[in-house]
Coordinates of C-alpha atoms in Angstrom, one line a residue:
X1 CA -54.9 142.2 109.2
X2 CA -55.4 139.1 111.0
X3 CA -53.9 140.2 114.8
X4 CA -53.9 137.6 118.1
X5 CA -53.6 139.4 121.0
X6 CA -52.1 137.3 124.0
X7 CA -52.8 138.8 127.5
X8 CA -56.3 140.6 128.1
X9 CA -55.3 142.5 130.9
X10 CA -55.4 146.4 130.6
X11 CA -52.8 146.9 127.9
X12 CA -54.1 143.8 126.1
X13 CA -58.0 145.2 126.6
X14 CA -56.6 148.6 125.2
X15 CA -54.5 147.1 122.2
X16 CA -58.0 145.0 121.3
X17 CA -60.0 148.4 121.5
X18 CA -57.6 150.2 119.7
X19 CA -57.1 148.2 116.9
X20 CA -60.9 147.0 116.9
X21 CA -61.3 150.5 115.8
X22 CA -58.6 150.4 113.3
X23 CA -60.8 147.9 111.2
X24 CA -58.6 144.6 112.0
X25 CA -59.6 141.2 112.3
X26 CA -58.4 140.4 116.4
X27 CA -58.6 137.5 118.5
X28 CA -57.6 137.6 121.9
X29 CA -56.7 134.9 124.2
X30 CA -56.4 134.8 128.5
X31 CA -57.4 132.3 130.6
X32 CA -59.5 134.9 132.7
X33 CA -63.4 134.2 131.5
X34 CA -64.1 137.5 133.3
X35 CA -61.5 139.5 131.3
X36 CA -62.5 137.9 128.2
X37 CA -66.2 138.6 128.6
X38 CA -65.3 141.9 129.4
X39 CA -64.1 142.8 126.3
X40 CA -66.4 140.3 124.1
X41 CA -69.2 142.1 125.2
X42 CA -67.4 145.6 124.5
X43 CA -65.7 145.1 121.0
X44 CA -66.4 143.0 118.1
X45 CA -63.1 140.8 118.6
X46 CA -62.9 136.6 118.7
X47 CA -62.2 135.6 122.4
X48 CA -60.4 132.2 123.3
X49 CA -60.2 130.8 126.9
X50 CA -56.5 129.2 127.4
X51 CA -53.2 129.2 127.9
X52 CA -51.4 131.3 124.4
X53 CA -48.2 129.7 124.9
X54 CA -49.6 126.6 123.8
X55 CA -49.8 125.3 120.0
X56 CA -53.0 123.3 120.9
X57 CA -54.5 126.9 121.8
X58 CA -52.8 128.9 118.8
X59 CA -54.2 126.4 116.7
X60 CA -57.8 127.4 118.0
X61 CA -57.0 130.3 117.1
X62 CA -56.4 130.0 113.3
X63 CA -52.3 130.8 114.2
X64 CA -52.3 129.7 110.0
X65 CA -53.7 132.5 109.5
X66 CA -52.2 135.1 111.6
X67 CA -50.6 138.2 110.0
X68 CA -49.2 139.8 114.0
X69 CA -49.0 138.1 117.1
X70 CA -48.8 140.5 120.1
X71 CA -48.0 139.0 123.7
X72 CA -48.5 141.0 126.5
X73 CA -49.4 139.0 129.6
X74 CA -48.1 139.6 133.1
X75 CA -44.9 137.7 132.8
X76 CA -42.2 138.8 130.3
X77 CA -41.1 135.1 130.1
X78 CA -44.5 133.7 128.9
X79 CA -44.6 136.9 126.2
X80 CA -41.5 135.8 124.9
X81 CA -41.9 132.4 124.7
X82 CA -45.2 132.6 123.2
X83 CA -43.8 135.3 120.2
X84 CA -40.8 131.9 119.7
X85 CA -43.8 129.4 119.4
X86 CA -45.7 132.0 117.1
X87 CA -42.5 132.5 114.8
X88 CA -42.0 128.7 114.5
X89 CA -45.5 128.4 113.4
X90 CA -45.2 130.8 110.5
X91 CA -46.4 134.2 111.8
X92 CA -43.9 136.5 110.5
X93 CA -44.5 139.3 112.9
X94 CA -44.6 139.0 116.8
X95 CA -44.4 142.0 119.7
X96 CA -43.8 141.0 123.4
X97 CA -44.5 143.6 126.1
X98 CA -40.9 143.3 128.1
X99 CA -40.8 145.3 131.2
X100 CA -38.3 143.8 133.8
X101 CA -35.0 146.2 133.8
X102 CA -33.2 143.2 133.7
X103 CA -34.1 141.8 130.7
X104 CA -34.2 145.3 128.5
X105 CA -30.7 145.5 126.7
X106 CA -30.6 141.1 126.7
X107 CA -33.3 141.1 124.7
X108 CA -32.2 143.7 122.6
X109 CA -29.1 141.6 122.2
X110 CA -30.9 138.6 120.9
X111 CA -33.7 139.5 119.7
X112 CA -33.2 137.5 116.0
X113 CA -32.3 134.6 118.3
X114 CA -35.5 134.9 119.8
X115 CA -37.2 135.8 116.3
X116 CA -38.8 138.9 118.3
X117 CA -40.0 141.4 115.6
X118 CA -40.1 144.2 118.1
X119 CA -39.5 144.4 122.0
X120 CA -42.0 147.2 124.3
X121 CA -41.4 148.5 127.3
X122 CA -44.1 151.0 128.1
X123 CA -42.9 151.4 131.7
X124 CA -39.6 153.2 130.6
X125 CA -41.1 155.2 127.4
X126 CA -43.6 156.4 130.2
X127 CA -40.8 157.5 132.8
X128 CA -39.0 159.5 129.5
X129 CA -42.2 161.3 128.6
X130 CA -42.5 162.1 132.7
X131 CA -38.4 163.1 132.4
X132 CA -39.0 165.5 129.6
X133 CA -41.8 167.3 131.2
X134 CA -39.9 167.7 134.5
X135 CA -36.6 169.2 132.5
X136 CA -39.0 171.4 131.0
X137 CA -42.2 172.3 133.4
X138 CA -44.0 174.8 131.7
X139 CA -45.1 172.2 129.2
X140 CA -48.2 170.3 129.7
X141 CA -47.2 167.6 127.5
X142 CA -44.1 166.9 124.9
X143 CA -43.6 164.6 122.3
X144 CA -40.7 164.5 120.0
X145 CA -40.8 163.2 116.2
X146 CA -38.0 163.2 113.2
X147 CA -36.1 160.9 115.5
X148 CA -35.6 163.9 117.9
X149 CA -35.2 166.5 115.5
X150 CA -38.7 168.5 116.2
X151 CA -40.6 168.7 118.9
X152 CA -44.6 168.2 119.8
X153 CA -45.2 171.1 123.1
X154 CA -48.6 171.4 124.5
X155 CA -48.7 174.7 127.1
X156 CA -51.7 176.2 128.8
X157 CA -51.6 179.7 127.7
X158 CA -52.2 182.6 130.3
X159 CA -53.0 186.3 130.6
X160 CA -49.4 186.8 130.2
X161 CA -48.5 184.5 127.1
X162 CA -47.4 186.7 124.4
X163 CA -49.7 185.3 122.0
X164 CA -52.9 185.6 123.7
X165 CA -55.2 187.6 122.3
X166 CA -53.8 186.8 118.9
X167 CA -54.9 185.6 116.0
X168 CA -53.0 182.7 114.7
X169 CA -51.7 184.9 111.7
X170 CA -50.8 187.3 113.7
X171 CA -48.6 184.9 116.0
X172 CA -45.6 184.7 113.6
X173 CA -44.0 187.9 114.6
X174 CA -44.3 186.5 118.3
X175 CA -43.3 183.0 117.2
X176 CA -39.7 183.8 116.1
X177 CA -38.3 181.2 113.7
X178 CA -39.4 177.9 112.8
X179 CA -42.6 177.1 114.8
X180 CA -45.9 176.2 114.0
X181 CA -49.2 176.7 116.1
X182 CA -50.9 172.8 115.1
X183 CA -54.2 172.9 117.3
X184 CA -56.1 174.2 120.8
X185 CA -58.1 173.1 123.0
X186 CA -60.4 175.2 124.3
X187 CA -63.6 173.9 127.1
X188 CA -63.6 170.5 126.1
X189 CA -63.6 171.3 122.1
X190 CA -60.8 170.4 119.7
X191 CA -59.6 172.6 116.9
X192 CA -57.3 172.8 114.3
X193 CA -57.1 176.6 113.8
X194 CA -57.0 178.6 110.6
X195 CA -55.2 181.8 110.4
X196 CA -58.5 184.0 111.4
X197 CA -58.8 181.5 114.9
X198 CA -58.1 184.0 118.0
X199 CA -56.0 182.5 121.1
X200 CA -57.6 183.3 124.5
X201 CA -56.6 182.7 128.1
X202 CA -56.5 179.0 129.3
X203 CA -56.3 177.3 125.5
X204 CA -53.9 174.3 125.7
X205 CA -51.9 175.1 122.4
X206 CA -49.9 172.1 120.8
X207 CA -47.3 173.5 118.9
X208 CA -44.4 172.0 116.8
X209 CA -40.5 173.7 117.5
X210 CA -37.1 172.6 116.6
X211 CA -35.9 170.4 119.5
X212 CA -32.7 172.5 119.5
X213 CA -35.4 175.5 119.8
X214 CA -37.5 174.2 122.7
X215 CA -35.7 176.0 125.6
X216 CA -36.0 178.8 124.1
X217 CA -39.2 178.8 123.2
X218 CA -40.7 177.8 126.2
X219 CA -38.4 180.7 127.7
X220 CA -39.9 183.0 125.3
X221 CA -43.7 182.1 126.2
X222 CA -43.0 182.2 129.7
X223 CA -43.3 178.8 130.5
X224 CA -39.6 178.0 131.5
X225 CA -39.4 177.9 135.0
X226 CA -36.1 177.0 136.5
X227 CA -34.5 173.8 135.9
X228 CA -35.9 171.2 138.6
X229 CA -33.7 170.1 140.8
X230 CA -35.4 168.2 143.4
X231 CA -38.4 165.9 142.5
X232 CA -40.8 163.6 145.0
X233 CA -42.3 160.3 143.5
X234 CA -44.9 158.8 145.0
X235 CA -45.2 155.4 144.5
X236 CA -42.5 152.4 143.8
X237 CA -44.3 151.2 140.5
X238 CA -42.0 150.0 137.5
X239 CA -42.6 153.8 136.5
X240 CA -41.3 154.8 139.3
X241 CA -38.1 152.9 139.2
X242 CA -37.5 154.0 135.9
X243 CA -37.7 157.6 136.2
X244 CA -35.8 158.1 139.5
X245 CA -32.7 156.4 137.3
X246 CA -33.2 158.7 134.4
X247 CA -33.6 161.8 136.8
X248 CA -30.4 160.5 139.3
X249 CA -28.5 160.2 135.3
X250 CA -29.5 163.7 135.1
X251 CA -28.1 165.2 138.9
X252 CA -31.3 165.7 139.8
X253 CA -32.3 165.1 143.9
X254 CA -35.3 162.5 143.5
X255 CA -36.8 160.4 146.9
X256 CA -39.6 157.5 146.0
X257 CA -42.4 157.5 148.6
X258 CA -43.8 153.6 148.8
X259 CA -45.7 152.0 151.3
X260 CA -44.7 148.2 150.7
X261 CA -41.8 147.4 152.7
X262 CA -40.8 144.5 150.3
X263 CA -40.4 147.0 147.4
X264 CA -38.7 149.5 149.2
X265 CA -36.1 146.9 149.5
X266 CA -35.9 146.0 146.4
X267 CA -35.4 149.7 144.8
X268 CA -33.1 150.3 147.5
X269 CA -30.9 147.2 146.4
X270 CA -31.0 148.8 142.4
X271 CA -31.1 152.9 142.7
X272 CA -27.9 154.0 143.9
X273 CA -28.4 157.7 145.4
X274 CA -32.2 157.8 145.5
X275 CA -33.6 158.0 148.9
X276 CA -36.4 155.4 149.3
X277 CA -38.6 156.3 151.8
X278 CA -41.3 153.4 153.2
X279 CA -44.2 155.2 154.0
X280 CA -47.9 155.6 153.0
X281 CA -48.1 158.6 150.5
X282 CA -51.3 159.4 151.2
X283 CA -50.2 160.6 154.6
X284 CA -50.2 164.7 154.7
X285 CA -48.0 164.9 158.0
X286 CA -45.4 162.3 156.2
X287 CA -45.6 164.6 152.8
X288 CA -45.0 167.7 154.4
X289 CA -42.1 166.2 156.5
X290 CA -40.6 165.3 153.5
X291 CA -40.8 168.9 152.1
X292 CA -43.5 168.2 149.5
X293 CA -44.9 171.7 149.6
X294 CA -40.9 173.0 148.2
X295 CA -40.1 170.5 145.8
X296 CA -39.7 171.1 142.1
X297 CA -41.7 168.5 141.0
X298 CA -44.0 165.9 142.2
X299 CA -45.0 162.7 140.1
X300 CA -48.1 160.6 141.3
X301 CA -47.5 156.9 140.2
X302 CA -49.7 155.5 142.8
X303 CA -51.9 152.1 142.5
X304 CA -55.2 154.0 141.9
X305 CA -56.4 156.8 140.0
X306 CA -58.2 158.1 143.0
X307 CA -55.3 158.0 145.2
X308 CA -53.4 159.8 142.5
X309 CA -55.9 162.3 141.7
X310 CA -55.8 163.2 145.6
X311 CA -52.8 163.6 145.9
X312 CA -51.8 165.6 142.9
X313 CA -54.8 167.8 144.0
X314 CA -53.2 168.7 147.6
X315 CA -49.6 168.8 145.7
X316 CA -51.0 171.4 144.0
X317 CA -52.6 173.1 147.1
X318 CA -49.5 173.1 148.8
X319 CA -46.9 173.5 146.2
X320 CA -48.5 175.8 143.4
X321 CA -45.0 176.1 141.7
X322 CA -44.2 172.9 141.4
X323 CA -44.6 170.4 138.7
X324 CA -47.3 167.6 139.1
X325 CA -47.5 165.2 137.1
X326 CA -50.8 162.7 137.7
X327 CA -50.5 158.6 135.8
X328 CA -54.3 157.4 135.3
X329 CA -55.0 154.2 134.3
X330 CA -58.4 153.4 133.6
X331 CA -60.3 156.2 135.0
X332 CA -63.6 156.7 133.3
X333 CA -64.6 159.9 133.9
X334 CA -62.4 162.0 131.4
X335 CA -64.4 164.4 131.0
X336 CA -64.5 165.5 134.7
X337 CA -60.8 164.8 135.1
X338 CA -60.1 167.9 132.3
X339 CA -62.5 170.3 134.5
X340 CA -59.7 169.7 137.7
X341 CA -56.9 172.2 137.6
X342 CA -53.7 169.2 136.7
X343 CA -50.4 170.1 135.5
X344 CA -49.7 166.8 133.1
X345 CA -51.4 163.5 132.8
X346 CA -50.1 160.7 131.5
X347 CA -51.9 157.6 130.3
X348 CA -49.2 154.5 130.1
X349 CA -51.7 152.1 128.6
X350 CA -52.6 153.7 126.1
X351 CA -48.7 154.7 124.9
X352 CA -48.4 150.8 124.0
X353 CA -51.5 151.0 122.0
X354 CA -50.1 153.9 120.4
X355 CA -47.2 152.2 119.1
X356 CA -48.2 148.6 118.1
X357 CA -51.1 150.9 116.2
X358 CA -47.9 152.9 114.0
X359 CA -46.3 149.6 113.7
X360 CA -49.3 147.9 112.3
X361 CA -49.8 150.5 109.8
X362 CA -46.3 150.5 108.5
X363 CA -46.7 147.0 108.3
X364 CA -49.8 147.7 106.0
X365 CA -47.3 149.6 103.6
X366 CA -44.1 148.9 104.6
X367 CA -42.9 149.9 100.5
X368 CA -44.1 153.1 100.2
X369 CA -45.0 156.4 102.3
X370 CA -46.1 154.9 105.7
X371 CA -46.9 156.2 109.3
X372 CA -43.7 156.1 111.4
X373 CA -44.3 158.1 114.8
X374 CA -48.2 158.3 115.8
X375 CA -49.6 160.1 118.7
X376 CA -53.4 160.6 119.5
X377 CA -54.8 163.7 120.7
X378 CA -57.2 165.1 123.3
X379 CA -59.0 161.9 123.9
X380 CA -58.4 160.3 120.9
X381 CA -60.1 163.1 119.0
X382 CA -57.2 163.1 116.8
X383 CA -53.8 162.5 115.4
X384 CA -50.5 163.6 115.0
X385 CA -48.6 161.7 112.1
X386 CA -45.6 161.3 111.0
X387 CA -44.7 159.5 107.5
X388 CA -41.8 158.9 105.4
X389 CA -41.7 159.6 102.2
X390 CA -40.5 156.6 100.5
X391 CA -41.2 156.8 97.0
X392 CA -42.6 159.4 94.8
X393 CA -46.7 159.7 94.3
X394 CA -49.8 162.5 93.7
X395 CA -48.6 164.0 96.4
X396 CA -45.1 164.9 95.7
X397 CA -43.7 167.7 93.7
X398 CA -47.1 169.6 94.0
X399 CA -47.4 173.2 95.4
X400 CA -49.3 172.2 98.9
X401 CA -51.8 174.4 97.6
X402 CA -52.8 172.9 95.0
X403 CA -53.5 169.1 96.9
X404 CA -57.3 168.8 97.4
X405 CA -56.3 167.7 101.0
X406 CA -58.8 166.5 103.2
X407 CA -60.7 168.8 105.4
X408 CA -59.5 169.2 109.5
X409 CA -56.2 168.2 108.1
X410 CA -53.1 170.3 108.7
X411 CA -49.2 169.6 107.1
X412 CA -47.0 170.9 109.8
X413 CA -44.2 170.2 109.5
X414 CA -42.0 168.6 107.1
X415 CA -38.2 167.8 108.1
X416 CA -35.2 167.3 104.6
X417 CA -32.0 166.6 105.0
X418 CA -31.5 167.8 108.7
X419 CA -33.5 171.0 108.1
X420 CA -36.8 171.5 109.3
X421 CA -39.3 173.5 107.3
X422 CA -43.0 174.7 108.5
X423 CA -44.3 175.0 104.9
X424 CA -46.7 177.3 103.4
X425 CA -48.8 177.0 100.3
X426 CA -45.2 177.4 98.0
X427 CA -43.8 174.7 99.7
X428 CA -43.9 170.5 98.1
X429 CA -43.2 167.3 99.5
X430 CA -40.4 165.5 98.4
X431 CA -38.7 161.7 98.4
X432 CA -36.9 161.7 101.5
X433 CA -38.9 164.1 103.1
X434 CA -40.4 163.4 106.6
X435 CA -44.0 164.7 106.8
X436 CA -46.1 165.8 109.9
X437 CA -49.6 165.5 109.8
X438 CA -52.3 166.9 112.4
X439 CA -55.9 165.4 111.5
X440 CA -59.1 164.5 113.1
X441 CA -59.4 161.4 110.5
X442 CA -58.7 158.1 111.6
X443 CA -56.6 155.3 110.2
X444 CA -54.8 157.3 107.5
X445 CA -51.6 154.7 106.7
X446 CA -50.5 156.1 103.8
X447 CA -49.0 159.6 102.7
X448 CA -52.2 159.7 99.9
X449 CA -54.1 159.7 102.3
X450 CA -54.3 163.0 103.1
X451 CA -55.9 163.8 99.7
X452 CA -59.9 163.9 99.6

């Protein structure tokens, strides 16, 4: 597909990367030189120096032409505007990255007015993954597919985890009901595990439950803690603002720690019942006045990964029971951050990359069995993929058996008519049916596939 990308700041740099990869035809405009050579010398993409919410600069860049236009500068405004212009010049698809809380159920409103294919807010979808993990701590990471219907639980197992030791066919007597062990980690290596693959002490285990089953289970591996009910948040970001409504929504005690006076005024003036405290958070004596080391959770949503990184290290120190939960942004060094003992890490840059990558590949076969819900896995190592099963092809009505699927490819899950079933060789895959996927190939778009 032809794709424009306007905005090459860090979302727009990770979008271009991302899709780069997918095997798409991008151009991105800014009028940064330094941003654009940046990513010109990284990627094989087209860059344009210029203002996108221009025709003149559009036109430079083949607009004719152009299959998606994705805006996502600075300033909502300009994104919108520029996916109008886009529209009027024939593109028939357009995203614009909206993240002011003001603006979030307008657009909504009138997005046909606007001719806005599809509105992105990576801010709040952040602040609900960061919710989720706080209502349920003993998850490392949770991710929910089927429109809510099943859940995608990663948990660090321990000495005292029923099903370490195990062997993964072994784990079903533990694993009561309808859950599915879907792959470990294990000392920076990646695994989808066959029934022979034995659990040990400190795997990360992604698993996929029944969202009305997740309390439960994570009560049953010993990873439900009590319910949090006070939380600190350092730093006043957009992230910040969101989650402190979501968690205040759901009775729960949160205080935002932010050094810029001028912000502190302004989430004062819009959270209701939040205490906003205007301090630097990188202060020990201020965090331990302010009862750091007895909270229930503490979230790190400061302007650097270093300062983050610190201070989710000595939240840890002082706090062990809590839950920390660390936002990087562009930090290089992955492989170091895994070695250092963090609770939960979320990436927000890379969650809008994430979903303009499932929309483009819907896009690609918007007919028949297409991705829906994508997530990437440990480092981009691999994929968990949801399609819908549209129409009828090799892959329906066959024993799963007998599909010549692809190897380090795993079928999950796969959810009909409000029931969830975690198949076995016996089982098919039917019209209707929506299909989970774990796999360590890239750019599978269609249900077919998964077949060799």
């Amino acid at each position: 597909m032809n794709i424009i990308i306007v905005g090459c700041g860090r979302v727009g740099r990770s979008i271009a990367e991302q899709l780069n990869t997918e095997g798409h035809s991008i151009i991105v405009i800014d009028e940064n030189p330094e941003a654009l050579e940046r990513i010109s010398d990284t990627q094989n993409v087209m860059a344009i120096q210029g203002n996108g919410a221009t025709y003149s600069v559009l036109r430079e860049a083949e607009i004719d032409s152009c299959d998606l236009l994705i805006a996502v500068t600075a300033t909502d405004e300009l994104n919108l505007y520029t996916c109008l212009l886009a529209k009027n010049a024939g593109v028939s698809s357009t995203i614009a990255r909206v993240r002011n809380p003001e603006y979030i159920s307008d657009v909504e409103i009138i997005k046909d007015d606007l001719k806005l294919t599809l509105a992105i807010n990576p801010e709040y979808t952040c602040a609900s993954d960061i919710s989720r993990l706080i209502k349920y701590p003993g998850a490392v990471k949770i991710s929910s597919f089927s429109k809510g219907m099943i859940d995608f639980i990663k948990i660090k197992l321990t000495d005292k985890t029923p099903i370490t030791g195990r062997r993964v066919a072994d784990c079903a007597s533990v694993l009561k009901g309808a859950i599915r062990i879907c792959y470990v980690e294990r000392a920076g290596d990646f695994h989808i595990p066959n029934g022979d693959f034995i659990l040990k002490e400190d795997d990360l285990v992604s698993l996929v439950v029944p969202a009305a089953e997740a309390a439960k289970f994570l009560k049953m591996m010993g990873a439900l803690t009590n319910r949090s009910r006070s939380v600190i948040i350092l730093g006043g970001s957009k992230i910040g603002f969101y989650l402190a409504k979501i968690l205040r929504a759901a009775g729960v005690s949160a205080k935002i720690i932010e050094k810029d006076p001028r912000r502190c005024e302004e989430l004062s003036e819009d959270l209701d019942g939040v205490m906003i405290i205007n301090a630097d958070a990188m202060d020990e004596d201020l965090l331990l006045s302010e009862h750091i080391d007895s909270a229930d959770a503490v979230v790190c949503l400061m302007d650097t990964d270093e300062e983050n990184l610190l201070a989710s290290l000595y939240a840890k120190q002082v706090n062990p029971k809590a839950k920390i939960v660390t936002e990087l942004g562009n930090l290089k060094f992955s492989s170091v951050v895994d070695t250092l003992p963090l609770d939960s890490v979320i990436r927000p840059k890379h969650l809008t990359g994430e979903y303009i990558i499932r929309y483009v590949r819907g896009m690609q076969n918007a007919v028949g069995n297409n991705v829906e819900t994508m997530f990437k896995m440990s480092g981009d190592r691999a994929e968990a993929l949801e399609f819908v099963v549209r129409e009828r092809s090799a892959v329906t009505g066959v024993q799963l058996s007998r599909l010549n699927l692809k190897n380090d490819l795993q079928v999950v899950c796969i959810s009909r008519g409000g029931r969830v079933i975690m198949p076995g060789g016996g089982d098919t895959i039917e019209k209707g049916d929506r299909v989970i996927v774990i796999t360590k190939h890239k750019g599978l778009s269609d249900l077919r596939d998964i077949l060799r």
